[in-house]
Short mmCIF file of C-alpha atoms and ligand atoms in Angstrom, two decimals:
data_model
loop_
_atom_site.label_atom_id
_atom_site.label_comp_id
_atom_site.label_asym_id
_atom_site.label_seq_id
_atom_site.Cartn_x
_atom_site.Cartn_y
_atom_site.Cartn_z
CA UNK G 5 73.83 90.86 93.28
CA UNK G 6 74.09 94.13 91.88
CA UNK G 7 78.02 94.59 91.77
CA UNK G 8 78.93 96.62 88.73
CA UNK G 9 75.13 96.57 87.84
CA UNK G 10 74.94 100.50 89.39
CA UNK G 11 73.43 102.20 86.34
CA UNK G 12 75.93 104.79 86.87
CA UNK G 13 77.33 105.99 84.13
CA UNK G 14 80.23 106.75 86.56
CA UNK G 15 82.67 104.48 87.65
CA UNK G 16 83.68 103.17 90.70
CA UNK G 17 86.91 105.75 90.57
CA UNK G 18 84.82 108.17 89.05
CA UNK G 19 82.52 107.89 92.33
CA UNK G 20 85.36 107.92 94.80
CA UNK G 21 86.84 110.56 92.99
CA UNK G 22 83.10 112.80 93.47
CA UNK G 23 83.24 112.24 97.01
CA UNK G 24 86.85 113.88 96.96
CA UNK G 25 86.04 116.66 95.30
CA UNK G 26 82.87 117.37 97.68
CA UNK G 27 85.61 116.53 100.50
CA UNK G 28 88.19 118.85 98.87
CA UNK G 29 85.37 122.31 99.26
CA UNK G 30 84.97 121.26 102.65
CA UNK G 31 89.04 120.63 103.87
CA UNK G 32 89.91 123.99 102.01
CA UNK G 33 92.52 122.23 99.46
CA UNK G 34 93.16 123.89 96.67
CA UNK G 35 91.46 123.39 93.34
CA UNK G 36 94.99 122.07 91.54
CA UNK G 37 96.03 120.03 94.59
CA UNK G 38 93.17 117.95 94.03
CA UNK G 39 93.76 117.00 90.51
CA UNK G 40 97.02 115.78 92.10
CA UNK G 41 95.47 114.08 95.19
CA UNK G 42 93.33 112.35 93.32
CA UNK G 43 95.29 110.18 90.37
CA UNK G 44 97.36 107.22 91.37
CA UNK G 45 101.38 107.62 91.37
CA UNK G 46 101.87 103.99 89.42
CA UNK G 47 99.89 101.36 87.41
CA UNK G 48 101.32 98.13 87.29
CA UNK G 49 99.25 95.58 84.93
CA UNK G 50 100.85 92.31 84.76
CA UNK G 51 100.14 89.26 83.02
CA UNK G 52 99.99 85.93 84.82
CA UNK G 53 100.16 82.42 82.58
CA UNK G 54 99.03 79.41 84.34
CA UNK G 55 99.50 76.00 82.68
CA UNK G 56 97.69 73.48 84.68
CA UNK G 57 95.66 70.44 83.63
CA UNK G 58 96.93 70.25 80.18
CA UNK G 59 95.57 73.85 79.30
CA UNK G 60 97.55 77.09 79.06
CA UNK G 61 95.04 79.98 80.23
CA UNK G 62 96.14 83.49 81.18
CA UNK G 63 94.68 86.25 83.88
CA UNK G 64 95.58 89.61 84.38
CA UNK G 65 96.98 91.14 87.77
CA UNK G 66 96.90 94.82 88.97
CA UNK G 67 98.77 96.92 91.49
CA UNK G 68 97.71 100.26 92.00
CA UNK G 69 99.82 102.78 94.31
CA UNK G 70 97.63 105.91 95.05
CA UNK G 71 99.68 107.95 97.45
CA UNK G 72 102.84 107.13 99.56
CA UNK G 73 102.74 111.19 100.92
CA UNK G 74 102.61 109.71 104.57
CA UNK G 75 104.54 106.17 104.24
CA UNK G 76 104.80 103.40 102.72
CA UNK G 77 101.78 101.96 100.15
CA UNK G 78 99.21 99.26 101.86
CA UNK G 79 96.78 97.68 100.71
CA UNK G 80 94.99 94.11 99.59
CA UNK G 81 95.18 92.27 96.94
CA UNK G 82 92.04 90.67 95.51
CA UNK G 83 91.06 87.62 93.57
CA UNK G 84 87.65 87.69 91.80
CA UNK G 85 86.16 87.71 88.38
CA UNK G 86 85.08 91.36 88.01
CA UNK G 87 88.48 92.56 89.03
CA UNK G 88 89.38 95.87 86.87
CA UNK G 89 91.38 98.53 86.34
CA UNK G 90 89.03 101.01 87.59
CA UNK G 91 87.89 99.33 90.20
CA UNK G 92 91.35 98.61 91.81
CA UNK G 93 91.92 102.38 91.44
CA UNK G 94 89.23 102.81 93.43
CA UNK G 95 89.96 100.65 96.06
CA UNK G 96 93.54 102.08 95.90
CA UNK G 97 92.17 105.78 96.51
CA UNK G 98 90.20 104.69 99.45
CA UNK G 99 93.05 103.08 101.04
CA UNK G 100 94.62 106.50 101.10
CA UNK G 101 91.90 108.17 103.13
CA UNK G 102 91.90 104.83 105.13
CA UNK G 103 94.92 105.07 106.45
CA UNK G 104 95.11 108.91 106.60
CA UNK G 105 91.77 108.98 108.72
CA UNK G 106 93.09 106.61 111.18
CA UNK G 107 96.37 108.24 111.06
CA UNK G 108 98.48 105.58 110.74
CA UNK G 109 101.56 105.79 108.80
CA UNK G 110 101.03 104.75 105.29
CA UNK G 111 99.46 105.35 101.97
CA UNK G 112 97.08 103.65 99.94
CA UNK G 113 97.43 100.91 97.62
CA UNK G 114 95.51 97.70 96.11
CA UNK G 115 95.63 94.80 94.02
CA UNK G 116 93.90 92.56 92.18
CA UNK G 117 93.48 89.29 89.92
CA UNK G 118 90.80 88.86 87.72
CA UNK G 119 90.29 85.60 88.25
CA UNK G 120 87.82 82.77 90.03
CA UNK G 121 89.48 80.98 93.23
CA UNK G 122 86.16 79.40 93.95
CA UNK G 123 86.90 76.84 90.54
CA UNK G 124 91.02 76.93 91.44
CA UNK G 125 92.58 74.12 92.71
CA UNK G 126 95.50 74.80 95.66
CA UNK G 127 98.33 74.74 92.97
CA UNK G 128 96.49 76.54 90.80
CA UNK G 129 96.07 79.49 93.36
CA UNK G 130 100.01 79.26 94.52
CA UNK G 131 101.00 79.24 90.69
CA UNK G 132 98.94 82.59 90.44
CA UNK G 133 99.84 83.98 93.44
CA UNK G 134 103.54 82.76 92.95
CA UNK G 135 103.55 84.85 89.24
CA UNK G 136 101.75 87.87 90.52
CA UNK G 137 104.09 88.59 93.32
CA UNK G 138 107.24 88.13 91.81
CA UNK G 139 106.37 89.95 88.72
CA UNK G 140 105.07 93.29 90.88
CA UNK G 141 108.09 92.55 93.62
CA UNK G 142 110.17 95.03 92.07
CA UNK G 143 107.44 97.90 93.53
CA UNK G 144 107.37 96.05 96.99
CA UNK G 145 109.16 95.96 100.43
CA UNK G 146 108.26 97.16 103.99
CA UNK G 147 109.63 100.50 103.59
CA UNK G 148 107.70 100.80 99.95
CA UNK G 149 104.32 98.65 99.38
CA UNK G 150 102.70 96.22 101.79
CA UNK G 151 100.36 94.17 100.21
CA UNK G 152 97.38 92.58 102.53
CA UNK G 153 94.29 89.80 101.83
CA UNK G 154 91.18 91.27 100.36
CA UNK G 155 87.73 89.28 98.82
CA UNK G 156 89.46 85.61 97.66
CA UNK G 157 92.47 86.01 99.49
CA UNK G 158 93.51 84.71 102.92
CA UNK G 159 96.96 84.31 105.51
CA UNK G 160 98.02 81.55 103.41
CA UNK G 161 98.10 83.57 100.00
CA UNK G 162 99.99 86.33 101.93
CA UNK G 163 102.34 83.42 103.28
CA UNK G 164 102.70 82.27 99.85
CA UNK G 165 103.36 86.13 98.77
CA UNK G 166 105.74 86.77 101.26
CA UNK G 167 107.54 83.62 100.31
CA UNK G 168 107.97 84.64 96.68
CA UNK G 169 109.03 88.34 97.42
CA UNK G 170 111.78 86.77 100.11
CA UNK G 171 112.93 84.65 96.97
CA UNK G 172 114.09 87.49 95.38
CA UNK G 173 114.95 90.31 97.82
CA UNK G 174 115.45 87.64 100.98
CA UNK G 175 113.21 87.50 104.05
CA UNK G 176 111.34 90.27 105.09
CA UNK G 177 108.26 89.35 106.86
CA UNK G 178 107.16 93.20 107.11
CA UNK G 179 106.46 93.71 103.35
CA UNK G 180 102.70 91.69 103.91
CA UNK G 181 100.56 91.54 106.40
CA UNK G 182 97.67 88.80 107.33
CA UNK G 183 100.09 86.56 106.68
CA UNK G 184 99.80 82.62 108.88
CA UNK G 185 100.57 83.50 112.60
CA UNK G 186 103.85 81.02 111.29
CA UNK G 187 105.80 83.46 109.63
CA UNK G 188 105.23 86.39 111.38
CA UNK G 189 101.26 86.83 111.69
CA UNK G 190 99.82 89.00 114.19
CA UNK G 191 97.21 87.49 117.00
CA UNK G 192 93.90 89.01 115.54
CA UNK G 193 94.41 90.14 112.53
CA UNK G 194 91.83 87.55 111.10
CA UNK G 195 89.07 89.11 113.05
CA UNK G 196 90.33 92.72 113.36
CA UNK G 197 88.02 94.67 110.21
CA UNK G 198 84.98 92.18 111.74
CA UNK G 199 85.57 93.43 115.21
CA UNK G 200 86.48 96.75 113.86
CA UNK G 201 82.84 97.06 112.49
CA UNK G 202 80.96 96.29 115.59
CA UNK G 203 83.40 98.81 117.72
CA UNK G 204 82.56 101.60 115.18
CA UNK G 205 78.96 100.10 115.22
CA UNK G 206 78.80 99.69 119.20
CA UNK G 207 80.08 103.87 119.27
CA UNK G 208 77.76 104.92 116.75
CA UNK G 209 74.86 103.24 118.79
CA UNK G 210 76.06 104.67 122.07
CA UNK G 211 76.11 108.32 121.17
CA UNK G 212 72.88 107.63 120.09
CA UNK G 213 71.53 106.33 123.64
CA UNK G 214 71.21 103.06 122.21
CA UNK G 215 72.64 99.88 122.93
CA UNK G 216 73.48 96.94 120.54
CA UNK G 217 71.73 94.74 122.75
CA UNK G 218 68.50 93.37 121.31
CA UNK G 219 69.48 94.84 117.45
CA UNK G 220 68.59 93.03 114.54
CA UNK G 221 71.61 93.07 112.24
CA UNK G 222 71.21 91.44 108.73
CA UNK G 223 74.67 91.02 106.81
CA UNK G 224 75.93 90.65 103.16
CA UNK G 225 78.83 88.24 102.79
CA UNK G 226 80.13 85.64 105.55
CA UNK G 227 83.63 85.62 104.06
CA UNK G 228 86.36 87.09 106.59
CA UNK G 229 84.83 90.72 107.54
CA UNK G 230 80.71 89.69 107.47
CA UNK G 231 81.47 86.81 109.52
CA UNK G 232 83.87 88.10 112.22
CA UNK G 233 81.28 91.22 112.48
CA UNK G 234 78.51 88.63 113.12
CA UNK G 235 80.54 87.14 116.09
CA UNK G 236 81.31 90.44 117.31
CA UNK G 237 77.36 91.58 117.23
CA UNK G 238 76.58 88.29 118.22
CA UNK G 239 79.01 88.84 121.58
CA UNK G 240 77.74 92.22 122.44
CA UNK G 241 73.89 90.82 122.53
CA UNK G 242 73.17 91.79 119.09
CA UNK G 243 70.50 89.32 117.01
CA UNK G 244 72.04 88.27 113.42
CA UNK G 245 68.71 87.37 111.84
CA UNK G 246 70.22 87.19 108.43
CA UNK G 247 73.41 86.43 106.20
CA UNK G 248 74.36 85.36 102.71
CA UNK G 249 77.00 84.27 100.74
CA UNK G 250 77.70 83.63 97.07
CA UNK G 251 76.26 80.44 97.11
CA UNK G 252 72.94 81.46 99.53
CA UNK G 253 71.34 83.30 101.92
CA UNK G 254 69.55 82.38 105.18
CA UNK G 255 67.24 84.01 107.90
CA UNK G 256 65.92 83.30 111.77
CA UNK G 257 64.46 86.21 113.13
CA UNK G 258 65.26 84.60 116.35
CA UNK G 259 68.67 84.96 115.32
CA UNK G 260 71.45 82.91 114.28
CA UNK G 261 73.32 80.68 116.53
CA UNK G 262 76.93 82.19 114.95
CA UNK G 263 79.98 80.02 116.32
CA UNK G 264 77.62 76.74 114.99
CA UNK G 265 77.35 78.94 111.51
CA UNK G 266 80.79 79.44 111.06
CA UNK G 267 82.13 75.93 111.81
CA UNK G 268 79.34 75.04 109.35
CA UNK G 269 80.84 77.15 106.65
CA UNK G 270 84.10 75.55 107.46
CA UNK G 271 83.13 72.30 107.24
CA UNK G 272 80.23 72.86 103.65
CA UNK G 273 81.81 75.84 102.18
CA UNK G 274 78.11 78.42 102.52
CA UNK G 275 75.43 79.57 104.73
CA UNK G 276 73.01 78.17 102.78
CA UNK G 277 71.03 75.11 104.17
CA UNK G 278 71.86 75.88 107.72
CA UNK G 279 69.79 74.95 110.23
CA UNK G 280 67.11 76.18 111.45
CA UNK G 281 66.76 78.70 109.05
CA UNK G 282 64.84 79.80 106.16
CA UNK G 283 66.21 80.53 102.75
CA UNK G 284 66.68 84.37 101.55
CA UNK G 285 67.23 84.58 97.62
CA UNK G 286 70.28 86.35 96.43
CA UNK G 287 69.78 90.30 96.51
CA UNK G 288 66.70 90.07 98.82
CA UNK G 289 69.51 90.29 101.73
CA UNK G 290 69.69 94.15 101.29
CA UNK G 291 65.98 94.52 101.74
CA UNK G 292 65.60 92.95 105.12
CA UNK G 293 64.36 95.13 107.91
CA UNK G 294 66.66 95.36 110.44
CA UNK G 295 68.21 97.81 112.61
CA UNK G 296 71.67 97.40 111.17
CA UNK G 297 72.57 96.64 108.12
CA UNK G 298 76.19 95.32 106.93
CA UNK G 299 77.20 95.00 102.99
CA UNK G 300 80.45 93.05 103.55
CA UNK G 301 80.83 91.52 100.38
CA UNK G 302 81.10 93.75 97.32
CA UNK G 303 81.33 97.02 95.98
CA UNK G 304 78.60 99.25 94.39
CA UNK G 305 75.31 97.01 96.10
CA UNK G 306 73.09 99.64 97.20
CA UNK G 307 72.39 102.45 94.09
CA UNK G 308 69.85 104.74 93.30
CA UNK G 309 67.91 101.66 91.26
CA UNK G 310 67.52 99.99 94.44
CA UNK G 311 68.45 101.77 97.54
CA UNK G 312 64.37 102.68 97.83
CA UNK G 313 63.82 98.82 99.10
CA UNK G 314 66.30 99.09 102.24
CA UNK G 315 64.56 98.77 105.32
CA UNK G 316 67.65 99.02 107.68
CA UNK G 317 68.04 102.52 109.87
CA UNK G 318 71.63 102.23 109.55
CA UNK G 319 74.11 100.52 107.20
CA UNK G 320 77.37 99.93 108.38
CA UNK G 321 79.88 99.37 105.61
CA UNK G 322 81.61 96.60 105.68
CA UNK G 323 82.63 96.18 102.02
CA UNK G 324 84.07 98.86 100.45
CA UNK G 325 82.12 101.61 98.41
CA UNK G 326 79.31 99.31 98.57
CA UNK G 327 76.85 102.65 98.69
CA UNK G 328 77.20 104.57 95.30
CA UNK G 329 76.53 108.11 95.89
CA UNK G 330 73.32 107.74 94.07
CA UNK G 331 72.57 105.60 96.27
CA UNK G 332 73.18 107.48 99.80
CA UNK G 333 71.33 110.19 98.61
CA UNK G 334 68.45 107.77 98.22
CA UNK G 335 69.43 106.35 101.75
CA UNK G 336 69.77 110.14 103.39
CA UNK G 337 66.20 111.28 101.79
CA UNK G 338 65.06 107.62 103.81
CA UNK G 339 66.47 108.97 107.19
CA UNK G 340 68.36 106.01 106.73
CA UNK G 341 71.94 106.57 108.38
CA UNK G 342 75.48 105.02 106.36
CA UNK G 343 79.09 104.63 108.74
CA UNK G 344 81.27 104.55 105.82
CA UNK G 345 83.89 102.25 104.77
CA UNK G 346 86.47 104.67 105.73
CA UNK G 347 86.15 104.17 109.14
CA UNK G 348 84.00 101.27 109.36
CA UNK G 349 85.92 98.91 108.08
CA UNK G 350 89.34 100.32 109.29
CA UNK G 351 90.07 97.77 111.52
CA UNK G 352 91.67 95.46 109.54
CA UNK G 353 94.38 98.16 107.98
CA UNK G 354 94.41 99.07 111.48
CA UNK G 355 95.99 95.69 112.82
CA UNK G 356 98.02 94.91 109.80
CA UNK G 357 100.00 98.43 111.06
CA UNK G 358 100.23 96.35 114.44
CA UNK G 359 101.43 93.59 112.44
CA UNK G 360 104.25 95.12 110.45
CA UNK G 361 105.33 96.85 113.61
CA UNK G 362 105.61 93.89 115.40
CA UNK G 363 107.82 92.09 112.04
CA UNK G 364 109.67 95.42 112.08
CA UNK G 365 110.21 95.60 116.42
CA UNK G 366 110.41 91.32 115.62
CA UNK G 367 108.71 91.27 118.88
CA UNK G 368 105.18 89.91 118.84
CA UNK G 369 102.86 91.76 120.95
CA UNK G 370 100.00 89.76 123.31
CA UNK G 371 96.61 89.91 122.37
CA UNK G 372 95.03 92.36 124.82
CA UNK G 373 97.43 94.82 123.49
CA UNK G 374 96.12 94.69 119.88
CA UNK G 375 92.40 94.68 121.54
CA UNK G 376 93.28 97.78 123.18
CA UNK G 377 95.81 99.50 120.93
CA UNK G 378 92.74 98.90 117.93
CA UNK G 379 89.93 100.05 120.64
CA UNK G 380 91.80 103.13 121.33
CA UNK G 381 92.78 103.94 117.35
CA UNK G 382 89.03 103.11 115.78
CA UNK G 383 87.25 105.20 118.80
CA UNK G 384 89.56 107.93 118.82
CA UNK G 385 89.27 107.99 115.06
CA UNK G 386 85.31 107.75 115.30
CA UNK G 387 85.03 110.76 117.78
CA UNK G 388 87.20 113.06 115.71
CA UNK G 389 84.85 111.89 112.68
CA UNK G 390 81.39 112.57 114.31
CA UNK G 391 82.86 116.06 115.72
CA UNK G 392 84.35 117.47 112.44
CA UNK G 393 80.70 116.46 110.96
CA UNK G 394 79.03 118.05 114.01
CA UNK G 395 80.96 120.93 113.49
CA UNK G 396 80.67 121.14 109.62
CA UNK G 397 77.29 120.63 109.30
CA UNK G 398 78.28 117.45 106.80
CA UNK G 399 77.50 113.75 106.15
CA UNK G 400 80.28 111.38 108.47
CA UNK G 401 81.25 109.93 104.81
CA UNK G 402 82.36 114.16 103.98
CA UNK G 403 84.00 113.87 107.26
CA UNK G 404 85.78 110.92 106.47
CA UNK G 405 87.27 112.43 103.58
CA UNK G 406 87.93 115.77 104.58
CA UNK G 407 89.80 114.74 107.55
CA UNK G 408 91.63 112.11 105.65
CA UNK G 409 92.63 115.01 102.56
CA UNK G 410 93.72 117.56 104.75
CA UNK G 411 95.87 115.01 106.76
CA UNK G 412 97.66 114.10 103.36
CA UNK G 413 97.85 117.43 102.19
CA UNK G 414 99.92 118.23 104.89
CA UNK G 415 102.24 115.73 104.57
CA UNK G 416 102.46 116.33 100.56
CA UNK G 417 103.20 119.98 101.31
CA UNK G 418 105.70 119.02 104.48
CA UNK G 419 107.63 116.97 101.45
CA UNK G 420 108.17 119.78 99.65
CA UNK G 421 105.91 117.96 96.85
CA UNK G 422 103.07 120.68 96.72
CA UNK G 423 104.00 124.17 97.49
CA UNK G 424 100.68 125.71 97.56
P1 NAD B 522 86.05 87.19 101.59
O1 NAD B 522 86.50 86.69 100.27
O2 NAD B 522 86.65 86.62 102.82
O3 NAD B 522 84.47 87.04 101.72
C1 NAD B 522 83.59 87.56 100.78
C2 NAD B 522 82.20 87.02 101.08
O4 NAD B 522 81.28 87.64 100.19
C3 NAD B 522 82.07 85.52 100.88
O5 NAD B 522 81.19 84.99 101.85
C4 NAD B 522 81.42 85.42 99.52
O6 NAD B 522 80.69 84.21 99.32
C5 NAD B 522 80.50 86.62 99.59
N1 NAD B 522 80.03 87.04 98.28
C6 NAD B 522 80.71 87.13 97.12
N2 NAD B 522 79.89 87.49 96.13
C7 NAD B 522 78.67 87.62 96.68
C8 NAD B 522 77.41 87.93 96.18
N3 NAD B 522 77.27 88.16 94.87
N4 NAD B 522 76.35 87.98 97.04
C9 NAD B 522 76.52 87.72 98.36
N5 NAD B 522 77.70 87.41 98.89
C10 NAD B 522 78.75 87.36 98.06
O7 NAD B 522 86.27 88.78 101.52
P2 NAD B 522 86.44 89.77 102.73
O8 NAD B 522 87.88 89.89 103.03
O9 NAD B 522 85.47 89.43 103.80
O10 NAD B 522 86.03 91.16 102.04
C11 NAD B 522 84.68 91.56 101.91
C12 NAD B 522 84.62 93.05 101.66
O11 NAD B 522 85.24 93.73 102.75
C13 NAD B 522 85.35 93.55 100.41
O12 NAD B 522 84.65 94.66 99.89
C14 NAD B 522 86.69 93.99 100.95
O13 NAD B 522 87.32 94.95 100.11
C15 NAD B 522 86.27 94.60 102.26
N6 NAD B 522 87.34 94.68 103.26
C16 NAD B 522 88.04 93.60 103.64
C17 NAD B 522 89.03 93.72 104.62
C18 NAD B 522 89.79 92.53 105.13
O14 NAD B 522 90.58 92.73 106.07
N7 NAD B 522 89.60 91.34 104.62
C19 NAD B 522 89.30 94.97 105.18
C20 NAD B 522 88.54 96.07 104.78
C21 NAD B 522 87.57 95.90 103.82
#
């Protein structure tokens, strides 16, 4: 895996923050604005003690609020090793434009823990969790930051995250989202950035006068986004010939059987030693051929140093910022075409709106409602994307970001916050 292993001498901020500034020429803003635009508001760095087994150890927690110009913060919170500074403001930044380019009415935010939860015990992740939420609650609430899961988190952190902000500042459902379908969960959020990647995906093929039928999609992660978007390709007739995980990968050109996959992973923990299937060795995942092509596991996977070996003719990001822009320009001399993030993985922001809604409204709405309500957001959202880069001559990803600056620009300047 080649997280963090981009020879870049840029990092992950530094990247986001070069695909701004190319954005920023485009949308017209102002030179100064984007200085502004482009740093976070606050840093929070916490410290989390956990004494468990006999051993005191410590970890370090983050939360990052980019830009609250068009409501509250939202974003994840994630739990893995590589966890840093720079990376969370990363993430943070992109949840800006996220949001913006769906237009739905937040800001951007994320969070992280530098820790393992693969080697944590249950306690050991509540203790964490427990620490890290009430010592960054003071930031929170539904009207200010809405925390959501992200890579090592799941509903039953956010449960345990809503539980220790309610200690403090009493029940409020609406300051997380993802959280168990118990306290206030909404019907398919689990799936939504999965499902949201095959919509985008399913779009993208049709205004190409292609169908999804009959593809051969090879995916990077089978956490919660790379294995939802495997059931949703797998629904609309697409072939999953290939998927990893941390602990393995695994291929059947005949394509995996996905539901059987999944309660697999449920029951051993990995894909690896399915059946049926041959084994794929760690980064040799990215280099399948395939028609479609779906990082959903970490950032920063396909770079200049290797973005020559991708046989896909599309890559669909799952992850986030898992194509450096070394690497796209590698990918875009290929013909090979990138959805980004932005909108390709906006499903899941997308829902956790319908979510806090719903714990605002404290009204729960049915499922074909969130189907359509995220149908109608992602496609509408897609359309305006693939027009503006129609009409600009520019890559989707400048599209993206354009769309997404001038959308916050406008609501800076309608605050009274920039006044040129
Ligand atoms: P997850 O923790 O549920 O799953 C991550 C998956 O990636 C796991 O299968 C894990 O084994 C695998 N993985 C980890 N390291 C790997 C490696 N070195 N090689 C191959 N696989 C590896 O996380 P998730 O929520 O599915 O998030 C995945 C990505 O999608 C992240 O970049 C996240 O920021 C992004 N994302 C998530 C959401 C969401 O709603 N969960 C929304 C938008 C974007």
């Amino acid at each position: 895996m080649i997280d963090d292993g981009s020879n870049s001498t840029l990092s992950a901020f530094e990247e986001v923050n070069q695909r701004l500034d190319e954005a920023g020429e485009i949308a017209g803003v102002p030179e100064e604005v984007m200085a502004l635009l482009k740093n976070p508001y606050r840093e929070i760095k916490v410290e989390i003690p956990l004494f468990s087994d006999g051993r005191l150890q410590h970890f370090v927690g983050y939360r990052i609020q980019h830009n609250a110009a068009r409501g509250p913060y939202k974003g994840g919170v994630r739990y893995h090793p590589h966890v840093d500074l720079e990376e969370v403001r990363a993430l943070a930044s992109l949840m800006t434009w996220k949001t913006a380019l769906v237009n739905i009415p937040f800001g951007g935010a994320k969070g992280g823990v530098a820790c393992d939860p693969l080697v944590m015990t249950d306690e050991e992740l509540y203790a964490i969790t427990n620490t890290f939420f009430t010592r960054i609650s003071m930031i929170l609430g539904p009207n200010r930051d809405v925390p959501a899961p992200d890579m090592g988190t799941n509903a039953g952190i956010m449960g345990w995250a809503m539980a220790a902000y309610g200690r403090i500042n009493g029940h409020a459902p609406a300051v997380v989202t993802g959280k168990p379908l118990e306290l206030g969960g909404s019907v398919g959020r689990e799936s939504a950035t999965g499902k949201g990647v095959v919509i985008i995906a399913s779009r993208w093929a049709e205004k190409k006068g292609l169908s999804l039928k009959g593809a051969k999609v090879v995916i990077q992660g089978f956490g919660n986004v790379g294995s939802f978007a495997a059931l949703n390709f797998a629904d609309q007739g697409a072939r999953v010939i290939a998927v990893n995980d941390v602990r393995g990968g695994i291929r059947n050109d005949k394509g995996l059987n996905i539901p059987a996959l999944m309660e697999y992973v449920r029951t051993t923990g990995s894909v690896a030693g399915f059946e049926e299937s041959d084994p794929v060795d760690g980064d040799e995942i990215l280099y399948q051929p395939c028609d479609y092509l779906v990082p959903a596991a970490l950032g920063r996977v396909i770079t200049e140093e290797n973005a020559d070996r991708v046989r896909a003719s599309t890559v669909v990001e799952g992850a986030n910022h898992p194509v450096t822009p070394g690497g796209e320009d590698v990918l875009a001399r290929k013909g090979v075409e990138v959805i980004p993030d932005l909108i390709a993985n906006s499903g899941g922001v997308t829902v956790s709106y319908f979510e806090w809604v719903q714990n605002i409204q404290q009204f729960a709405w049915k499922e074909e409602r969130i189907d359509d309500e995220l149908h109608e957001i992602l496609q509408r959202s897609f359309t305006t994307v693939v027009d503006f880069a129609g009409e600009h001559q520019c890559s989707l990803r400048q599209a993206c970001f354009a769309l997404a600056l001038s959308r916050v620009y406008r609501a800076s300047k309608a605050r009274g916050y920039i006044r040129v």
